[in-house]
Tab-separated table of C-alpha atoms in Angstrom:
chain	number	residue	atom	x	y	z
A	1	MET	CA	181.515	-23.772	47.032
A	2	ASP	CA	181.790	-20.167	48.904
A	3	ILE	CA	185.039	-19.815	49.982
A	4	LYS	CA	184.564	-18.456	52.803
A	5	ARG	CA	182.626	-22.051	53.729
A	6	ILE	CA	184.781	-23.290	52.980
A	7	LEU	CA	186.808	-22.348	55.989
A	8	VAL	CA	184.477	-25.392	57.883
A	9	VAL	CA	186.161	-29.068	57.541
A	10	THR	CA	184.938	-31.793	59.185
A	11	VAL	CA	187.574	-33.889	62.267
A	12	LEU	CA	187.014	-36.828	63.374
A	13	GLY	CA	183.104	-35.993	63.725
A	14	LEU	CA	182.792	-32.288	64.722
A	15	ILE	CA	182.837	-29.456	62.175
A	16	LEU	CA	185.514	-26.747	63.739
A	17	PRO	CA	185.948	-23.281	63.265
A	18	PHE	CA	189.679	-22.391	61.268
A	19	CYS	CA	190.147	-19.905	62.545
A	20	GLY	CA	192.469	-17.520	65.068
A	21	ALA	CA	191.746	-15.353	68.366
A	22	ASN	CA	187.975	-16.254	69.550
A	23	LYS	CA	185.362	-14.317	67.903
A	24	ASN	CA	182.474	-11.827	70.808
A	25	VAL	CA	179.302	-12.390	70.755
A	26	LEU	CA	176.246	-9.628	70.425
A	27	PHE	CA	173.160	-12.522	72.155
A	28	LEU	CA	169.879	-11.055	71.349
A	29	VAL	CA	166.281	-12.429	72.561
A	30	SER	CA	163.517	-11.018	72.093
A	31	ASP	CA	159.491	-12.709	74.487
A	32	ASP	CA	156.963	-14.014	72.688
A	33	MET	CA	157.668	-13.292	69.728
A	34	ARG	CA	156.643	-16.017	67.606
A	35	GLN	CA	158.587	-15.558	63.409
A	36	GLU	CA	155.983	-13.596	62.173
A	37	ILE	CA	158.980	-11.772	60.590
A	38	GLY	CA	159.502	-11.024	56.692
A	39	ALA	CA	162.398	-13.010	56.639
A	40	TYR	CA	160.002	-16.449	57.507
A	41	LEU	CA	157.419	-16.160	54.193
A	42	GLY	CA	156.544	-18.955	53.088
A	43	PRO	CA	155.444	-22.479	54.106
A	44	TYR	CA	156.742	-21.582	57.799
A	45	PHE	CA	155.083	-18.368	58.611
A	46	PRO	CA	153.080	-18.766	61.105
A	47	SER	CA	149.651	-17.875	58.792
A	48	PRO	CA	147.724	-17.325	55.873
A	49	VAL	CA	146.597	-14.135	57.683
A	50	HIS	CA	148.661	-11.409	58.115
A	51	PRO	CA	149.539	-7.837	57.050
A	52	LYS	CA	153.701	-6.862	55.713
A	53	MET	CA	155.245	-7.006	58.724
A	54	HIS	CA	157.534	-4.166	59.230
A	55	THR	CA	161.038	-5.661	60.206
A	56	PRO	CA	163.802	-3.897	58.618
A	57	SER	CA	166.285	-4.466	61.041
A	58	LEU	CA	165.601	-8.399	61.699
A	59	ASP	CA	165.858	-9.247	57.675
A	60	ALA	CA	168.441	-7.734	57.107
A	61	LEU	CA	169.935	-10.008	59.885
A	62	ALA	CA	168.353	-13.102	58.023
A	63	SER	CA	169.937	-12.148	55.888
A	64	LYS	CA	173.340	-12.754	56.314
A	65	SER	CA	173.108	-15.180	58.894
A	66	LEU	CA	171.730	-18.882	59.241
A	67	LEU	CA	168.572	-18.314	59.369
A	68	LEU	CA	166.366	-21.524	61.057
A	69	LYS	CA	164.078	-22.013	59.639
A	70	ARG	CA	161.972	-24.129	60.916
A	71	ALA	CA	163.509	-24.348	64.980
A	72	TYR	CA	161.136	-25.334	67.815
A	73	VAL	CA	161.866	-24.436	71.281
A	74	GLN	CA	162.005	-26.790	74.270
A	75	GLN	CA	158.842	-25.842	76.574
A	76	ALA	CA	156.347	-23.111	75.451
A	77	LEU	CA	157.064	-20.691	78.722
A	78	CYS	CA	158.978	-18.170	78.868
A	79	SER	CA	161.318	-19.635	81.907
A	80	PRO	CA	161.011	-23.892	80.314
A	81	SER	CA	162.759	-21.947	77.255
A	82	ARG	CA	164.580	-19.885	78.557
A	83	THR	CA	166.130	-22.684	80.644
A	84	ALA	CA	166.584	-25.167	78.633
A	85	LEU	CA	168.464	-22.973	75.532
A	86	LEU	CA	170.558	-21.595	78.390
A	87	THR	CA	171.703	-24.816	79.673
A	88	GLY	CA	171.342	-26.354	76.905
A	89	ARG	CA	169.139	-28.712	78.431
A	90	ARG	CA	166.098	-30.506	77.976
A	91	PRO	CA	162.902	-29.798	80.392
A	92	ASP	CA	163.483	-33.178	82.173
A	93	THR	CA	167.130	-32.684	83.161
A	94	THR	CA	166.148	-29.473	83.817
A	95	HIS	CA	163.189	-29.791	85.814
A	96	VAL	CA	162.004	-26.522	85.097
A	97	TYR	CA	158.015	-26.458	83.877
A	98	ASP	CA	157.623	-23.899	85.277
A	99	LEU	CA	158.125	-19.988	86.463
A	100	ASP	CA	158.560	-21.290	89.878
A	101	HIS	CA	161.858	-22.931	89.954
A	102	TYR	CA	165.771	-22.193	89.417
A	103	PHE	CA	166.626	-25.725	87.799
A	104	ARG	CA	170.596	-24.960	90.330
A	105	LYS	CA	168.773	-25.932	93.270
A	106	VAL	CA	165.920	-28.872	91.001
A	107	GLY	CA	167.979	-29.546	87.810
A	108	GLY	CA	172.181	-29.426	88.693
A	109	ASN	CA	175.124	-27.102	88.985
A	110	PHE	CA	175.052	-26.808	84.913
A	111	THR	CA	177.540	-24.541	83.068
A	112	THR	CA	175.251	-22.234	81.440
A	113	LEU	CA	176.122	-20.525	77.731
A	114	PRO	CA	177.029	-17.495	79.407
A	115	GLU	CA	179.752	-18.965	82.008
A	116	TYR	CA	181.241	-20.979	79.842
A	117	PHE	CA	182.306	-17.862	78.074
A	118	LYS	CA	183.078	-15.600	80.328
A	119	GLN	CA	185.301	-19.400	81.975
A	120	ASN	CA	187.071	-19.152	78.995
A	121	GLY	CA	187.806	-15.310	79.630
A	122	TYR	CA	184.938	-12.829	78.249
A	123	SER	CA	183.242	-10.437	79.728
A	124	THR	CA	180.456	-11.769	79.973
A	125	ILE	CA	177.102	-8.667	80.233
A	126	GLY	CA	173.423	-9.330	80.396
A	127	MET	CA	170.500	-6.893	80.108
A	128	GLY	CA	166.952	-7.181	80.133
A	129	LYS	CA	164.996	-10.295	79.907
A	130	ILE	CA	167.892	-13.533	79.596
A	131	PHE	CA	166.849	-15.481	82.535
A	132	HIS	CA	163.599	-15.745	83.976
A	133	PRO	CA	164.090	-12.390	86.296
A	134	GLY	CA	163.120	-13.183	90.084
A	135	LYS	CA	164.228	-14.901	92.938
A	136	ALA	CA	161.891	-18.437	92.840
A	137	ALA	CA	163.343	-18.515	88.837
A	138	SER	CA	167.067	-17.719	88.846
A	139	ASP	CA	168.214	-16.181	91.942
A	140	PHE	CA	168.403	-13.186	90.351
A	141	ASP	CA	169.308	-13.571	86.329
A	142	ASP	CA	172.120	-16.614	87.411
A	143	PRO	CA	174.577	-14.407	89.034
A	144	ILE	CA	177.965	-16.886	88.414
A	145	SER	CA	176.871	-15.893	84.628
A	146	TRP	CA	177.642	-12.998	84.187
A	147	THR	CA	181.099	-10.106	84.785
A	148	GLU	CA	179.891	-7.533	85.869
A	149	PRO	CA	176.484	-6.012	87.727
A	150	TYR	CA	173.316	-6.980	85.318
A	151	TYR	CA	170.717	-4.348	84.190
A	152	HIS	CA	167.180	-4.015	83.917
A	153	GLY	CA	165.435	-0.702	83.428
A	154	VAL	CA	162.207	0.673	84.963
A	155	ALA	CA	158.639	-0.718	82.981
A	156	ASN	CA	157.177	2.638	82.283
A	157	PHE	CA	152.962	2.816	81.039
A	158	GLU	CA	152.798	-0.908	81.497
A	159	ASN	CA	150.062	-2.899	83.902
A	160	THR	CA	147.521	-4.755	84.636
A	161	GLY	CA	144.926	-1.719	83.165
A	162	SER	CA	145.072	-2.829	79.566
A	163	SER	CA	146.509	-5.472	77.058
A	164	TRP	CA	147.627	-2.878	74.647
A	165	LEU	CA	148.431	1.447	74.615
A	166	ALA	CA	149.579	3.245	71.984
A	167	VAL	CA	151.820	5.859	74.088
A	168	PRO	CA	152.502	8.641	72.274
A	169	ASP	CA	155.937	9.552	71.191
A	170	ASP	CA	156.352	12.590	72.644
A	171	GLN	CA	155.482	11.605	75.653
A	172	LEU	CA	158.337	8.871	75.724
A	173	LYS	CA	160.981	11.889	75.666
A	174	HIS	CA	161.277	10.825	79.181
A	175	LYS	CA	159.609	8.663	80.591
A	176	PRO	CA	161.080	5.825	77.938
A	177	LEU	CA	160.140	2.982	77.315
A	178	ILE	CA	161.746	-0.325	78.871
A	179	ASP	CA	163.149	-1.326	75.902
A	180	ARG	CA	164.563	1.642	75.044
A	181	GLN	CA	165.919	2.020	78.161
A	182	ILE	CA	167.786	-1.389	76.961
A	183	ALA	CA	168.585	-1.259	74.000
A	184	ASP	CA	170.580	2.820	75.148
A	185	HIS	CA	172.057	0.302	77.537
A	186	ALA	CA	173.246	-1.634	75.161
A	187	ILE	CA	174.516	1.175	73.170
A	188	SER	CA	177.283	1.540	75.812
A	189	THR	CA	178.187	-1.821	76.621
A	190	LEU	CA	179.496	-1.944	73.649
A	191	ARG	CA	181.322	1.504	73.534
A	192	LYS	CA	181.923	0.351	76.765
A	193	VAL	CA	184.128	-3.091	75.776
A	194	ALA	CA	184.907	-2.277	72.253
A	195	PRO	CA	188.168	-1.794	72.794
A	196	ALA	CA	189.857	-3.847	75.071
A	197	ALA	CA	187.583	-6.317	72.435
A	198	LYS	CA	189.320	-4.774	69.207
A	199	SER	CA	192.999	-4.903	70.692
A	200	GLY	CA	192.905	-8.421	71.395
A	201	GLU	CA	192.191	-7.826	75.134
A	202	LYS	CA	189.334	-8.512	76.563
A	203	ASN	CA	186.994	-10.304	74.271
A	204	PHE	CA	183.260	-9.935	75.330
A	205	PHE	CA	179.791	-11.905	75.671
A	206	VAL	CA	176.950	-9.015	75.409
A	207	ALA	CA	173.522	-10.399	76.750
A	208	VAL	CA	169.961	-8.307	75.292
A	209	GLY	CA	166.698	-9.403	76.284
A	210	PHE	CA	164.071	-7.146	74.608
A	211	HIS	CA	160.339	-7.258	76.116
A	212	LYS	CA	158.442	-7.364	73.894
A	213	PRO	CA	156.263	-7.297	72.377
A	214	HIS	CA	155.747	-9.872	75.128
A	215	LEU	CA	151.875	-8.750	77.303
A	216	PRO	CA	151.188	-5.849	77.318
A	217	PHE	CA	151.958	-5.050	74.028
A	218	VAL	CA	153.154	-1.579	74.816
A	219	PHE	CA	154.854	1.174	71.906
A	220	PRO	CA	155.004	4.335	70.085
A	221	ALA	CA	152.001	4.913	68.906
A	222	SER	CA	153.773	6.001	65.622
A	223	PHE	CA	154.797	2.621	64.973
A	224	MET	CA	151.171	1.208	64.375
A	225	ASN	CA	150.168	5.390	62.934
A	226	ASP	CA	153.098	4.579	59.852
A	227	PHE	CA	152.651	0.503	59.499
A	228	TYR	CA	149.231	-1.436	60.348
A	229	PRO	CA	146.287	1.237	59.687
A	230	ARG	CA	143.140	-0.544	61.113
A	231	ASN	CA	142.083	-1.836	57.682
A	232	ALA	CA	145.308	-3.576	57.155
A	233	ILE	CA	144.259	-5.714	60.330
A	234	LYS	CA	142.492	-9.620	58.837
A	235	LEU	CA	140.642	-11.731	61.113
A	236	PRO	CA	142.521	-15.380	61.666
A	237	PRO	CA	141.412	-17.899	59.188
A	238	ASN	CA	140.576	-20.491	61.915
A	239	PRO	CA	138.899	-18.959	64.683
A	240	TYR	CA	137.384	-22.506	66.694
A	241	ALA	CA	139.998	-24.916	68.007
A	242	PRO	CA	140.892	-28.775	66.046
A	243	VAL	CA	138.060	-30.823	65.245
A	244	ASN	CA	138.980	-34.352	67.678
A	245	MET	CA	141.577	-31.865	70.478
A	246	PRO	CA	141.816	-33.742	74.027
A	247	ASP	CA	140.377	-30.851	76.581
A	248	VAL	CA	144.263	-31.356	78.042
A	249	ALA	CA	145.675	-30.120	75.254
A	250	TRP	CA	143.955	-26.843	75.640
A	251	PHE	CA	144.383	-23.270	77.382
A	252	LYS	CA	142.776	-21.376	78.309
A	253	TYR	CA	144.797	-18.575	78.205
A	254	THR	CA	144.150	-16.816	81.692
A	255	VAL	CA	147.043	-14.609	81.462
A	256	LEU	CA	145.354	-12.143	78.145
A	257	ASN	CA	142.111	-11.834	81.690
A	258	ARG	CA	144.534	-10.100	83.790
A	259	PHE	CA	144.565	-7.386	81.615
A	260	LYS	CA	140.765	-4.823	83.241
A	261	ASP	CA	139.954	-4.282	79.425
A	262	ILE	CA	140.089	-8.069	78.166
A	263	ARG	CA	138.586	-9.475	81.907
A	264	LYS	CA	135.697	-7.120	81.845
A	265	LEU	CA	134.650	-8.775	78.570
A	266	ASN	CA	133.852	-11.398	80.472
A	267	ILE	CA	135.486	-13.928	78.509
A	268	SER	CA	135.524	-17.651	79.827
A	269	GLY	CA	138.774	-18.681	77.906
A	270	GLY	CA	137.056	-21.700	77.861
A	271	ILE	CA	137.469	-24.139	74.768
A	272	ASN	CA	135.597	-23.170	71.534
A	273	THR	CA	135.216	-19.588	73.746
A	274	THR	CA	135.575	-16.872	71.117
A	275	LEU	CA	137.252	-12.726	71.327
A	276	PRO	CA	134.584	-10.657	69.908
A	277	GLU	CA	136.400	-10.005	66.508
A	278	ASP	CA	136.967	-6.199	67.532
A	279	THR	CA	138.931	-7.227	70.101
A	280	VAL	CA	140.694	-9.933	68.233
A	281	LEU	CA	141.133	-7.719	66.056
A	282	GLU	CA	141.968	-5.179	68.113
A	283	LEU	CA	145.595	-7.000	69.859
A	284	ARG	CA	147.297	-8.284	66.528
A	285	ARG	CA	147.339	-5.103	65.674
A	286	ALA	CA	149.037	-4.356	68.594
A	287	TYR	CA	151.116	-7.201	68.713
A	288	TYR	CA	152.066	-6.696	65.059
A	289	SER	CA	153.025	-2.420	65.742
A	290	ALA	CA	154.931	-3.861	69.679
A	291	LEU	CA	156.426	-6.559	67.161
A	292	SER	CA	158.407	-3.821	65.110
A	293	TRP	CA	159.881	-1.435	67.948
A	294	THR	CA	161.466	-4.067	68.695
A	295	ASP	CA	163.157	-4.819	65.535
A	296	SER	CA	163.566	-0.907	64.762
A	297	LEU	CA	166.275	-1.307	68.632
A	298	VAL	CA	167.193	-4.551	66.955
A	299	GLY	CA	168.282	-2.552	64.405
A	300	GLU	CA	169.986	0.419	66.782
A	301	VAL	CA	171.944	-1.692	68.468
A	302	ILE	CA	173.875	-4.182	65.494
A	303	SER	CA	173.868	-0.585	63.659
A	304	GLU	CA	176.264	0.566	66.720
A	305	LEU	CA	178.268	-2.262	66.853
A	306	ASP	CA	178.622	-1.249	62.634
A	307	ARG	CA	179.548	1.871	64.000
A	308	LEU	CA	182.370	0.748	66.457
A	309	GLY	CA	183.964	-1.918	64.158
A	310	LEU	CA	183.261	-5.005	65.738
A	311	SER	CA	180.914	-6.545	63.443
A	312	ASN	CA	184.085	-8.878	61.506
A	313	ASP	CA	184.674	-10.055	64.535
A	314	THR	CA	180.763	-10.246	66.677
A	315	ILE	CA	179.482	-13.667	65.639
A	316	VAL	CA	175.371	-12.418	66.718
A	317	SER	CA	172.315	-14.385	67.296
A	318	PHE	CA	168.252	-13.629	67.702
A	319	TRP	CA	165.832	-15.124	68.751
A	320	GLY	CA	162.236	-15.081	70.680
A	321	ASP	CA	161.704	-18.113	73.519
A	322	HIS	CA	158.430	-19.018	71.789
A	323	GLY	CA	155.970	-18.665	69.740
A	324	TRP	CA	152.263	-17.951	70.427
A	325	GLN	CA	148.792	-17.856	69.688
A	326	LEU	CA	146.774	-14.980	68.716
A	327	GLY	CA	143.360	-16.214	68.477
A	328	GLU	CA	143.873	-18.138	65.390
A	329	HIS	CA	141.854	-22.262	67.361
A	330	GLY	CA	139.997	-19.087	69.112
A	331	GLU	CA	143.660	-19.921	71.032
A	332	TRP	CA	145.989	-16.941	73.087
A	333	CYS	CA	149.663	-16.991	74.401
A	334	LYS	CA	151.740	-19.664	74.674
A	335	GLN	CA	151.227	-22.513	77.064
A	336	THR	CA	150.384	-25.221	74.267
A	337	ASN	CA	152.425	-28.124	72.482
A	338	PHE	CA	150.689	-26.686	68.756
A	339	GLU	CA	152.996	-25.450	65.839
A	340	LEU	CA	152.057	-21.870	66.736
A	341	ALA	CA	153.332	-21.516	70.346
A	342	THR	CA	156.537	-24.072	69.963
A	343	HIS	CA	158.224	-22.664	66.658
A	344	ALA	CA	159.659	-19.697	66.964
A	345	PRO	CA	162.107	-17.264	65.404
A	346	MET	CA	166.459	-18.332	65.790
A	347	MET	CA	169.063	-16.832	63.520
A	348	ILE	CA	172.713	-16.955	64.337
A	349	HIS	CA	175.961	-14.727	61.498
A	350	ILE	CA	178.530	-15.472	62.185
A	351	PRO	CA	181.940	-13.498	60.286
A	352	GLY	CA	182.879	-14.916	57.473
A	353	LEU	CA	180.537	-18.177	56.957
A	354	THR	CA	176.899	-16.508	57.149
A	355	ASP	CA	177.090	-13.146	55.320
A	356	THR	CA	175.587	-14.213	52.121
A	357	GLY	CA	173.127	-15.620	54.260
A	358	ILE	CA	171.976	-19.242	54.342
A	359	GLU	CA	168.640	-20.588	54.727
A	360	THR	CA	167.607	-24.409	56.205
A	361	ASP	CA	164.241	-26.060	56.614
A	362	GLN	CA	166.178	-28.578	58.454
A	363	LEU	CA	165.173	-28.826	62.338
A	364	THR	CA	166.515	-27.501	65.010
A	365	GLU	CA	166.032	-26.659	68.138
A	366	PHE	CA	167.004	-23.802	70.388
A	367	VAL	CA	168.933	-26.570	72.399
A	368	ASP	CA	171.203	-26.686	69.600
A	369	LEU	CA	172.079	-23.416	70.093
A	370	TYR	CA	174.487	-23.397	73.077
A	371	PRO	CA	177.391	-26.014	71.159
A	372	THR	CA	176.565	-23.697	68.462
A	373	LEU	CA	177.362	-20.847	69.518
A	374	ALA	CA	180.015	-22.153	71.677
A	375	GLU	CA	182.127	-23.448	68.270
A	376	ALA	CA	181.597	-20.533	66.382
A	377	ALA	CA	182.597	-18.642	68.155
A	378	GLY	CA	185.818	-21.240	68.513
A	379	LEU	CA	185.893	-22.810	72.580
A	380	GLU	CA	186.031	-26.661	73.080
A	381	PRO	CA	183.196	-27.956	71.888
A	382	LEU	CA	180.934	-29.452	74.222
A	383	PRO	CA	180.352	-33.219	75.301
A	384	LEU	CA	177.058	-34.600	74.982
A	385	CYS	CA	174.919	-35.498	78.315
A	386	PRO	CA	175.461	-39.448	80.039
A	387	GLU	CA	171.457	-40.418	80.739
A	388	VAL	CA	172.025	-38.798	83.717
A	389	SER	CA	173.459	-35.675	83.794
A	390	ALA	CA	173.119	-34.446	87.175
A	391	ASP	CA	175.923	-34.122	88.560
A	392	VAL	CA	177.485	-33.300	85.208
A	393	GLN	CA	178.216	-29.420	85.018
A	394	LEU	CA	178.963	-29.119	82.254
A	395	CYS	CA	177.912	-31.270	78.734
A	396	ARG	CA	174.384	-30.833	75.470
A	397	GLU	CA	171.651	-32.317	74.709
A	398	GLY	CA	171.937	-30.726	71.358
A	399	THR	CA	173.560	-30.265	68.504
A	400	SER	CA	176.102	-28.250	67.126
A	401	LEU	CA	173.889	-26.536	63.207
A	402	MET	CA	177.324	-25.377	61.904
A	403	PRO	CA	177.285	-28.413	59.677
A	404	LEU	CA	174.176	-26.640	57.500
A	405	ILE	CA	176.459	-23.591	57.123
A	406	GLU	CA	178.864	-26.362	54.695
A	407	ASN	CA	175.935	-27.714	53.427
A	408	PRO	CA	172.097	-26.486	54.922
A	409	LYS	CA	170.404	-29.669	53.772
A	410	THR	CA	172.969	-31.575	56.436
A	411	PRO	CA	169.893	-33.676	57.943
A	412	ILE	CA	170.703	-32.625	62.334
A	413	LYS	CA	167.887	-34.711	63.822
A	414	THR	CA	164.222	-36.940	62.172
A	415	ALA	CA	162.160	-34.847	64.751
A	416	ALA	CA	162.406	-31.362	67.584
A	417	PHE	CA	161.057	-32.397	70.887
A	418	SER	CA	158.783	-29.962	72.891
A	419	GLN	CA	156.444	-31.117	76.019
A	420	TYR	CA	153.865	-28.434	78.157
A	421	PRO	CA	152.680	-29.795	81.849
A	422	ARG	CA	148.830	-29.718	82.705
A	423	GLU	CA	147.169	-29.702	85.633
A	424	THR	CA	149.597	-31.730	88.458
A	425	ASN	CA	150.179	-35.254	87.144
A	426	ILE	CA	149.788	-34.491	82.859
A	427	MET	CA	152.784	-34.285	80.094
A	428	GLY	CA	152.210	-33.298	76.948
A	429	TYR	CA	155.128	-34.247	74.871
A	430	THR	CA	154.361	-33.147	71.096
A	431	MET	CA	156.812	-34.339	68.130
A	432	ARG	CA	157.099	-32.161	64.681
A	433	THR	CA	158.891	-34.111	62.818
A	434	ASP	CA	158.929	-32.750	58.079
A	435	ARG	CA	156.144	-33.616	57.565
A	436	TYR	CA	153.189	-34.350	61.428
A	437	ARG	CA	153.042	-33.087	64.054
A	438	TYR	CA	152.601	-35.710	67.351
A	439	THR	CA	151.501	-35.242	70.887
A	440	GLU	CA	151.155	-37.809	74.020
A	441	TRP	CA	149.471	-36.808	76.747
A	442	ALA	CA	150.631	-39.135	79.561
A	443	GLU	CA	150.535	-39.285	82.878
A	444	PHE	CA	153.422	-38.049	84.359
A	445	THR	CA	155.776	-38.565	88.005
A	446	TYR	CA	157.701	-35.410	89.668
A	447	ALA	CA	159.998	-35.583	92.306
A	448	PRO	CA	161.800	-38.514	91.931
A	449	GLN	CA	161.736	-40.323	89.099
A	450	TYR	CA	160.297	-37.138	86.082
A	451	MET	CA	158.928	-40.031	84.216
A	452	PRO	CA	155.787	-40.209	82.430
A	453	ASN	CA	153.758	-43.714	82.288
A	454	TRP	CA	152.862	-43.661	78.166
A	455	ASN	CA	150.102	-46.467	79.704
A	456	ARG	CA	148.122	-43.670	80.640
A	457	LEU	CA	146.959	-41.438	78.022
A	458	ALA	CA	144.820	-37.562	79.369
A	459	GLY	CA	145.326	-37.626	75.494
A	460	VAL	CA	146.562	-37.983	71.642
A	461	GLU	CA	147.188	-35.561	68.547
A	462	LEU	CA	148.008	-36.230	65.107
A	463	TYR	CA	148.498	-33.706	62.855
A	464	ASP	CA	149.050	-33.473	59.482
A	465	HIS	CA	151.282	-30.810	58.279
A	466	LEU	CA	151.585	-31.632	54.817
A	467	ASN	CA	147.347	-31.318	53.967
A	468	ASP	CA	146.443	-28.950	57.718
A	469	PRO	CA	149.566	-27.018	58.202
A	470	ALA	CA	146.360	-24.644	60.047
A	471	GLU	CA	146.248	-28.344	62.323
A	472	ASN	CA	142.739	-27.795	62.211
A	473	TYR	CA	141.999	-31.619	62.458
A	474	ASN	CA	143.604	-34.442	64.667
A	475	ARG	CA	143.899	-37.430	62.429
A	476	ALA	CA	144.709	-39.765	65.776
A	477	LEU	CA	141.522	-41.672	65.792
A	478	ASP	CA	141.108	-41.057	62.032
A	479	PRO	CA	141.988	-45.718	60.830
A	480	LYS	CA	143.622	-44.024	57.383
A	481	TYR	CA	146.488	-42.408	60.454
A	482	GLU	CA	146.817	-45.408	62.659
A	483	LYS	CA	151.024	-46.973	61.239
A	484	THR	CA	151.628	-43.848	60.709
A	485	LYS	CA	150.392	-43.151	64.759
A	486	LYS	CA	151.612	-46.478	65.323
A	487	GLU	CA	154.617	-45.468	64.093
A	488	LEU	CA	154.991	-41.622	65.640
A	489	SER	CA	154.748	-43.817	69.461
A	490	GLN	CA	157.181	-45.580	68.469
A	491	MET	CA	159.497	-42.571	68.242
A	492	LEU	CA	158.271	-40.995	70.909
A	493	HIS	CA	158.547	-42.558	72.612
A	494	GLU	CA	162.702	-42.995	72.071
A	495	GLY	CA	162.489	-39.600	72.691
A	496	TRP	CA	165.059	-36.852	70.969
A	497	ARG	CA	168.461	-39.265	71.309
A	498	GLY	CA	167.092	-41.469	68.868
A	499	ALA	CA	166.034	-39.069	66.302
A	500	GLU	CA	169.604	-37.656	66.025
A	501	GLN	CA	170.858	-38.389	62.724
A	502	GLN	CA	174.162	-36.085	62.527
A	503	GLU	CA	176.174	-37.767	59.810
A	504	MET	CA	179.952	-36.720	58.998
A	505	SER	CA	182.419	-37.025	56.411
A	506	VAL	CA	185.025	-35.359	55.733
């Protein structure tokens, strides 16, 4: 075994890193990024039809990180997903299912990930999109989590007129895009905190949230011109909804229809009402370009960390808040329980432990990042949350991923759980196992119960990823899958606690 990995030992069922001083954290986030980067090429890539993605910075980070090939979000929407990751608790605990509720008001006064580092003496500095912004979702970026004023930047060239825009590079010299501003602020922030960090006086937790490739897809034109020629872009191979899909599983991609160029097409967004092929190709090309733009900015920030001599003492994590549909099934945006919406990139570089790169195809979840970063940095491990934890400020509903560093085949859990609400009283609970995706759309009662009624279902889905990785055929009504369906249903009802199977030995 690599001597660097021997530094991880097992003590009383907990994996604790041997280290002296605590590690700094550079916490990098992207919005709406599906795992369509070079490092994910292989069986878990989101679509069999794609151009060669230009993501050298993320690929380089992945090559020295714990790369989580199968990490799943708790809900495919910005605020619920980010809230779950940043509190380490799932939507049915945070009670955040939309963009209009703040966990401290509807869930509990939970200690967030940056707040925990702040409590442990770190400078915690946030910029861009970390929490979902605004008064309703986060009381303006959850002020208690940060030791310094929050930074946003100013949006330029972004409006609802067009779903995408390739801005000539020369126009950006005096009017930079918001993610350019955020990257520059991240670089200046690292320079500011470097002296105290290097001297051991003060550790930092610097959180950098990029907006792209979120709609509208706005980016410097050079990224489209240099990396994505028009003839390289392909249509998705499955432009229609899955066979036997229940109607409740569908999202009408209303967000995309807010843009004037899409709205004038007069497409309802209903099931199997696909966009014109030219529009599909344009949107896919623009998304890829925006994704590569984000990749370049991530690279600049990490390069500054290296230049400042901080790399050996700084954990670097990167994640996208959920996946995104680019015309597969005729579907767009996130807001579903399909694989493309719930599967997203996540990687963690821990100096001295992951330097040679570790890939794992074990099922993991975004709620796992909080306890992992705390443990990797040398902070006290978080306790498991009780069944009811509204009054418990510090606990976790995820699992530390540190065992995967010693052995990437370590079983962490038998399933990953996500969910998505529909209408006013339906919650779609979905579960990804090694082979299957199983979903039940159950009648749901909100406050104060927050409970599904498994006896009243609006739809059931079962996709066999061994034979149908694109989820084109719902097998829930197929007699051949009846036994499997029954087993998966029981497993779904038992929930995430029943799926935990982390086994540790001395």
